[in-house]
Short mmCIF file of N, CA and C in Angstrom, two decimals:
data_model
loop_
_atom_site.label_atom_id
_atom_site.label_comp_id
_atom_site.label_asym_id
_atom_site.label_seq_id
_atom_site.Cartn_x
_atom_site.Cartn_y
_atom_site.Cartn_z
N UNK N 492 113.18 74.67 1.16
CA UNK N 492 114.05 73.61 1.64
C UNK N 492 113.64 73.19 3.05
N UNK N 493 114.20 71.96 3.37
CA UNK N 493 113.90 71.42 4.95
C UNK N 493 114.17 72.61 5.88
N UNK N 494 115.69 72.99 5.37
CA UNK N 494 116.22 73.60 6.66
C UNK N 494 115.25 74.94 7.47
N UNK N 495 114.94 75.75 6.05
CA UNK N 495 114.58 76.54 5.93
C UNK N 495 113.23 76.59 7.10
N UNK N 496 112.44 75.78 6.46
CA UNK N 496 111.11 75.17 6.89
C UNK N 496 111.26 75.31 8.42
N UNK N 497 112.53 74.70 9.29
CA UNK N 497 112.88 74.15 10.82
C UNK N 497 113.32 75.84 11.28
N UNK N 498 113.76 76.70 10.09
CA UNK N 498 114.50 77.36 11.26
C UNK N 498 115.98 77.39 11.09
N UNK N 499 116.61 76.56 10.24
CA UNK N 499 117.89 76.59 10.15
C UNK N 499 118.57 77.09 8.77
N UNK N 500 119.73 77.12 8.81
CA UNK N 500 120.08 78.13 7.82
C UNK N 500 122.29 77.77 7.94
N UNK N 501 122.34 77.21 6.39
CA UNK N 501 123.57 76.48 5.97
C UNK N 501 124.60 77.82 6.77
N UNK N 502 125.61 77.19 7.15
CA UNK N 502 126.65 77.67 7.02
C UNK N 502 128.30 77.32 6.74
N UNK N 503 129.30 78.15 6.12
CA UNK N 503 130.44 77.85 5.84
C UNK N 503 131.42 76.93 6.96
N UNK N 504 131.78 75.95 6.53
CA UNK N 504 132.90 75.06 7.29
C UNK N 504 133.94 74.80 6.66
N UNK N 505 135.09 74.75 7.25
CA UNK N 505 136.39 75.23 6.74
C UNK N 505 136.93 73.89 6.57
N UNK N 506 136.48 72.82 6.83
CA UNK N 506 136.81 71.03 6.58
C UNK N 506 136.17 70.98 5.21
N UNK N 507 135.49 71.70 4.47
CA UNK N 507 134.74 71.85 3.15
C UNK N 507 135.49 72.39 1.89
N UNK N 508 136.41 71.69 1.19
CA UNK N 508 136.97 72.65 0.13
C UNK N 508 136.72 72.63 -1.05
N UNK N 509 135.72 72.95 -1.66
CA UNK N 509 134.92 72.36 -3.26
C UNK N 509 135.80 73.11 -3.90
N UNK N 510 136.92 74.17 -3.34
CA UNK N 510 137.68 74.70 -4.63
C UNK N 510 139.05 74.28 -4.61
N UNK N 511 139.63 73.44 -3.66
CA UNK N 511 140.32 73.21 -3.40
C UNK N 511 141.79 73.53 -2.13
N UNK N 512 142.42 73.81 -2.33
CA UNK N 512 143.09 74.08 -1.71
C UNK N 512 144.41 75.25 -1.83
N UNK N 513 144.52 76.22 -1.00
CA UNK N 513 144.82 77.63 -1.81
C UNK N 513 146.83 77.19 -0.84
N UNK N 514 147.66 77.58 -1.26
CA UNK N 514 148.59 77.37 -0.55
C UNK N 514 149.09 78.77 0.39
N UNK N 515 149.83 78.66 1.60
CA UNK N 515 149.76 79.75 2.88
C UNK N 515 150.86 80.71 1.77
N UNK N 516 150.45 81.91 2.23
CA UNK N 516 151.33 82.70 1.92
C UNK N 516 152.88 82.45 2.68
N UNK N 517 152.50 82.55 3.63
CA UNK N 517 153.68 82.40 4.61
C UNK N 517 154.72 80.88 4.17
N UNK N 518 154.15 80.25 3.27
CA UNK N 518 155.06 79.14 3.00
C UNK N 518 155.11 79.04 1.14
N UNK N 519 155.72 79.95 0.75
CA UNK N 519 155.59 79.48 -0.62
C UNK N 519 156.37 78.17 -1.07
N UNK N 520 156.83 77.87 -0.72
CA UNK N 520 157.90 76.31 -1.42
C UNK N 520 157.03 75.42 -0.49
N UNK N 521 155.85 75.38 0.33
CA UNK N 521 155.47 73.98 1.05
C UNK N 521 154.93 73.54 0.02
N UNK N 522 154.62 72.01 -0.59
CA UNK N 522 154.10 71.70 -1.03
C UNK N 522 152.72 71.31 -0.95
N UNK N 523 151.33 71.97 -1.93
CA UNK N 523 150.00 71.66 -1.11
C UNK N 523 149.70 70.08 -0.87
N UNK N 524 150.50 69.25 -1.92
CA UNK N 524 150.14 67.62 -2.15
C UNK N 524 150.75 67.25 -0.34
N UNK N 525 150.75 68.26 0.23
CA UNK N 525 151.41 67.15 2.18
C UNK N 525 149.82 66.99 2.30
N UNK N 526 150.30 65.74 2.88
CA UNK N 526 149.07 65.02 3.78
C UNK N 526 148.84 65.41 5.10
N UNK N 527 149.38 66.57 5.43
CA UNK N 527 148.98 67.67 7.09
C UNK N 527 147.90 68.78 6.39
N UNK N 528 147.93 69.04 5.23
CA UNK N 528 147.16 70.13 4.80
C UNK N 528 145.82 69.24 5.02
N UNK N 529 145.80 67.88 4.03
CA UNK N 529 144.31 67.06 4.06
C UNK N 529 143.99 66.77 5.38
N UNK N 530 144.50 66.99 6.25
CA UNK N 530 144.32 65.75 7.56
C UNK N 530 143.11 66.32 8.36
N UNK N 531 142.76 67.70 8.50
CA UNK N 531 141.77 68.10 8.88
C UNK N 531 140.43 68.45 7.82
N UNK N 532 140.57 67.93 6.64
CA UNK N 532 139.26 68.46 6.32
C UNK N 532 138.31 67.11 5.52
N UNK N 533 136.95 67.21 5.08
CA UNK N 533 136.32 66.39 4.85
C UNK N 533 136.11 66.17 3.60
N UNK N 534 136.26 67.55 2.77
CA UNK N 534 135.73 67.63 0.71
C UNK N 534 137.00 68.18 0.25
N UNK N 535 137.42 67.78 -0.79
CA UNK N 535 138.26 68.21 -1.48
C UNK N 535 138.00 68.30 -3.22
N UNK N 536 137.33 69.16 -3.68
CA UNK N 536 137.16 68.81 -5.12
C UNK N 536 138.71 68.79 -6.28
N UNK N 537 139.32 69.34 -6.00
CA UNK N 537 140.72 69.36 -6.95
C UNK N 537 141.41 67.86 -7.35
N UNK N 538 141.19 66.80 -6.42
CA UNK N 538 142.44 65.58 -6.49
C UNK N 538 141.91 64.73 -7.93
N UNK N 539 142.66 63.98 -8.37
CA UNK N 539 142.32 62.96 -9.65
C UNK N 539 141.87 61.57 -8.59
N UNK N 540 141.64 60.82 -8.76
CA UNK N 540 141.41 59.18 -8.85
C UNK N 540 142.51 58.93 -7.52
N UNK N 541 143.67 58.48 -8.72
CA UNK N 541 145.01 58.27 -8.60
C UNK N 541 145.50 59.28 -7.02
N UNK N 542 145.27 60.41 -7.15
CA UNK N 542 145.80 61.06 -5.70
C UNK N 542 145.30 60.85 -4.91
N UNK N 543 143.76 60.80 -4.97
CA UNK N 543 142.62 60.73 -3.75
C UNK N 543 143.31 59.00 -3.10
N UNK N 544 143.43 57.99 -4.00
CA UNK N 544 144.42 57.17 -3.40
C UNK N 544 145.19 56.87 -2.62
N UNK N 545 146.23 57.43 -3.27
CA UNK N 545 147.67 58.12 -2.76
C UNK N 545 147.24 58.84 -1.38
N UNK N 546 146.67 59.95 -1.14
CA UNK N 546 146.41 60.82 0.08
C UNK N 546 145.46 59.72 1.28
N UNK N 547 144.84 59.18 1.08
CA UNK N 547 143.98 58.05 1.51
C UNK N 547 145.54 57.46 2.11
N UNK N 548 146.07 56.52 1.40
CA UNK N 548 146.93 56.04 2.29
C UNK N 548 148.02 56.71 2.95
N UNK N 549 148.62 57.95 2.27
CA UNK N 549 149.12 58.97 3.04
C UNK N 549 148.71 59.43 4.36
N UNK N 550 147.41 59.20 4.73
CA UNK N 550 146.66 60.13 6.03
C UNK N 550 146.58 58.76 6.98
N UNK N 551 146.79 57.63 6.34
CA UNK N 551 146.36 56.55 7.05
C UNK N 551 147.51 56.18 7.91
N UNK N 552 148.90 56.56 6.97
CA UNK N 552 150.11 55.91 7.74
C UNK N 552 149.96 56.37 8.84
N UNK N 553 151.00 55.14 9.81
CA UNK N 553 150.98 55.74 11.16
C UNK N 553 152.26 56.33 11.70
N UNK N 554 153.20 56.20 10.73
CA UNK N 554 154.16 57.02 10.75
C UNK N 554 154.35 58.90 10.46
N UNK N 555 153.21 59.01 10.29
CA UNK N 555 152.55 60.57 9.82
C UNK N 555 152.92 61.38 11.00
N UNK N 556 154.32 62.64 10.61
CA UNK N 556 153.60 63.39 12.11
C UNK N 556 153.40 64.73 11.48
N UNK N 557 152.71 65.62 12.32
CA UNK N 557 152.50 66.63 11.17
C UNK N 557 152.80 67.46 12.62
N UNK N 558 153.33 68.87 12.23
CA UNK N 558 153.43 69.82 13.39
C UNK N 558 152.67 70.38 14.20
N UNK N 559 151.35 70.23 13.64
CA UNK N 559 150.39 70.91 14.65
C UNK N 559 150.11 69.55 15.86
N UNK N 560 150.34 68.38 15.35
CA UNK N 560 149.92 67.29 16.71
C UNK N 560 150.63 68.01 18.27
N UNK N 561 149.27 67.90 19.11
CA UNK N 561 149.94 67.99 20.32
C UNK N 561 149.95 67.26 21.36
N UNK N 562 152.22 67.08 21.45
CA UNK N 562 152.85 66.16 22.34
C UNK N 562 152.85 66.35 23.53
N UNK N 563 151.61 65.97 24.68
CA UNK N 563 151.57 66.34 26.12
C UNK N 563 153.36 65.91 26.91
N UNK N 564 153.58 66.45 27.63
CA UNK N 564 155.08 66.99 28.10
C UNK N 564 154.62 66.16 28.93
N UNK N 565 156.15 65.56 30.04
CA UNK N 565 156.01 64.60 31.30
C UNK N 565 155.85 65.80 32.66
N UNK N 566 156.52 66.95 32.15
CA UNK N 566 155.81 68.44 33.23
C UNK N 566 155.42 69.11 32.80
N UNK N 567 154.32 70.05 33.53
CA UNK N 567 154.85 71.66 33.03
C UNK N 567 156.10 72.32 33.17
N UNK N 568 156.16 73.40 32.73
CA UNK N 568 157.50 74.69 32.37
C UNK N 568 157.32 75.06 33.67
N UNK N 569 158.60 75.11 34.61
CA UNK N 569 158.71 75.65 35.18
C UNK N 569 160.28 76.61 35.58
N UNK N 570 160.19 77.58 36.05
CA UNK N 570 161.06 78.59 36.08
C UNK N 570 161.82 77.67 37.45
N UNK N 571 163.30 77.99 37.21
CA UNK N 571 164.42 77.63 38.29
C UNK N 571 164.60 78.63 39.16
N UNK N 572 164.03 78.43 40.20
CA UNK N 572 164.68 79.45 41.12
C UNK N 572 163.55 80.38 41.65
N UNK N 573 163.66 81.83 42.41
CA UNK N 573 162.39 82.31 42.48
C UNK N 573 162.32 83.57 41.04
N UNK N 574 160.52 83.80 40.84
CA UNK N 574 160.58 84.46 39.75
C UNK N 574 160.26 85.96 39.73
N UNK N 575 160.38 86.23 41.40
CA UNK N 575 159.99 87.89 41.35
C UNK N 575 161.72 88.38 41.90
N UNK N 576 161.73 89.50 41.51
CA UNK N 576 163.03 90.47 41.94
C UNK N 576 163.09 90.43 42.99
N UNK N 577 164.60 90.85 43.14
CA UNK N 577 164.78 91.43 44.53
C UNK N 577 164.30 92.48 44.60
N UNK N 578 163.94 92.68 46.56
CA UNK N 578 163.47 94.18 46.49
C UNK N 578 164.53 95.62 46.48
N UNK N 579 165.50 95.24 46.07
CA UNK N 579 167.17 95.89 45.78
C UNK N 579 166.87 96.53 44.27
N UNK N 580 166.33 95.49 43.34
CA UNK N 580 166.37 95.95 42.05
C UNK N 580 165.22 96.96 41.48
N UNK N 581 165.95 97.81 40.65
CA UNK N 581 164.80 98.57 40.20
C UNK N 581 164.84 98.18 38.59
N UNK N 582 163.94 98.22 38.27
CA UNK N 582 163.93 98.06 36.46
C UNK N 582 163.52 99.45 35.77
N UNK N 583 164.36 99.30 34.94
CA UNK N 583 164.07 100.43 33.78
C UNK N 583 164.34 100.19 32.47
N UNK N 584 163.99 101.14 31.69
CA UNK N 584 163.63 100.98 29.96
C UNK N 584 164.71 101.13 29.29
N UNK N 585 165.40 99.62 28.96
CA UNK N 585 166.36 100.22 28.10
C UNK N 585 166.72 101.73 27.20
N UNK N 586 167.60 102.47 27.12
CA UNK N 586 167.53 103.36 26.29
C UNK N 586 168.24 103.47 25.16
N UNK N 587 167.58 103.50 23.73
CA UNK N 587 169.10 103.70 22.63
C UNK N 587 170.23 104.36 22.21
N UNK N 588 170.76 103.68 21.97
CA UNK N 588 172.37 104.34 22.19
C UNK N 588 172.27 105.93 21.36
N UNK N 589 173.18 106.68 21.93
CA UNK N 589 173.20 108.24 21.12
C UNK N 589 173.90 108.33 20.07
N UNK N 590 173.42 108.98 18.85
CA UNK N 590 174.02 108.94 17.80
C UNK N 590 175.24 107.70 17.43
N UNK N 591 173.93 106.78 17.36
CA UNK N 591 174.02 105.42 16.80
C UNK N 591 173.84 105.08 15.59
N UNK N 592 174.90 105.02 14.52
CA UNK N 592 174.99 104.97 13.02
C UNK N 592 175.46 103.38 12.68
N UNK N 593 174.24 102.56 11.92
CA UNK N 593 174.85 101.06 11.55
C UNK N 593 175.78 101.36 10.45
N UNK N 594 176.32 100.51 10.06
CA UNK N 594 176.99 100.53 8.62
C UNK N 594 177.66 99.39 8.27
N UNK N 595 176.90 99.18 6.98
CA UNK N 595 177.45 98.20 6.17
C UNK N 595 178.06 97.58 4.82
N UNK N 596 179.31 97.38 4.79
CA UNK N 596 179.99 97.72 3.50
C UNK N 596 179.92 99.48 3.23
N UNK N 597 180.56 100.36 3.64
CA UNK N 597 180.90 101.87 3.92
C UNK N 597 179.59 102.07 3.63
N UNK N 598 178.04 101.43 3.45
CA UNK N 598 176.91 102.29 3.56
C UNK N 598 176.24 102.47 4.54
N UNK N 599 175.33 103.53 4.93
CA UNK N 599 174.72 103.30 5.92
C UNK N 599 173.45 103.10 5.39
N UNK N 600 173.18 102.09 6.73
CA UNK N 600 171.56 101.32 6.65
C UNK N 600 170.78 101.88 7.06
N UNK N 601 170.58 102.60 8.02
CA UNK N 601 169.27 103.30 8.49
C UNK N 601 169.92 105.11 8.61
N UNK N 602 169.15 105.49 8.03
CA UNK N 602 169.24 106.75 7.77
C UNK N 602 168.27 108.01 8.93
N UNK N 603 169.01 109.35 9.49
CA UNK N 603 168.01 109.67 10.70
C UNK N 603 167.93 110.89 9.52
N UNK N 604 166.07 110.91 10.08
CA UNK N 604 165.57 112.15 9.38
C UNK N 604 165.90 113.75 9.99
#
């Protein structure tokens, strides 16, 4: 091959999906047909005709917002007031309460070994 020949050598890109599109664990009810899943990538082998369509003008609207866009703020975050202690205060590690039993509906939830 060319590449080969130069020195170069293919690699995986994640805008590439010849198998399609797998849905997040972390979201089982999202639907994969959102047009935020397509918006970053370039191949999609799974769509019909008819969707590749549909998603085409889906990605085009300009009413599209998807959650990852990022909305630059009119400031940064800043803390009110000053943000180091007084030199009065000492900090220490919360400690858990002693023979601390939850219970719910007369059972108990966490059990001590």
């Amino acid at each position: 091959m060319c590449l080969l020949r130069i020195g170069l050598e293919p690699s995986r890109h994640e805008g590439f999906r010849t198998f399609g599109i797998v849905k997040p664990s972390a979201a089982p009810n999202l639907q994969v047909f959102d047009p935020c899943f397509y918006r970053e990538l370039m191949v999609v082998h799974s769509l019909t005709v008819p969707q590749i369509w549909l998603m085409w003008n889906l990605l085009h609207d300009p009413q599209l917002t998807c959650h990852t866009r990022i909305v630059p703020t009119a400031s940064p975050f800043k803390w009110r007031g000053k943000t180091s202690s007084p030199p009065n205060v000492q900090h220490t590690t919360p400690q858990p309460p002693q023979e601390a039993q939850e219970v719910d509906y007369g059972v108990e939830v966490f059990v001590r070994h």
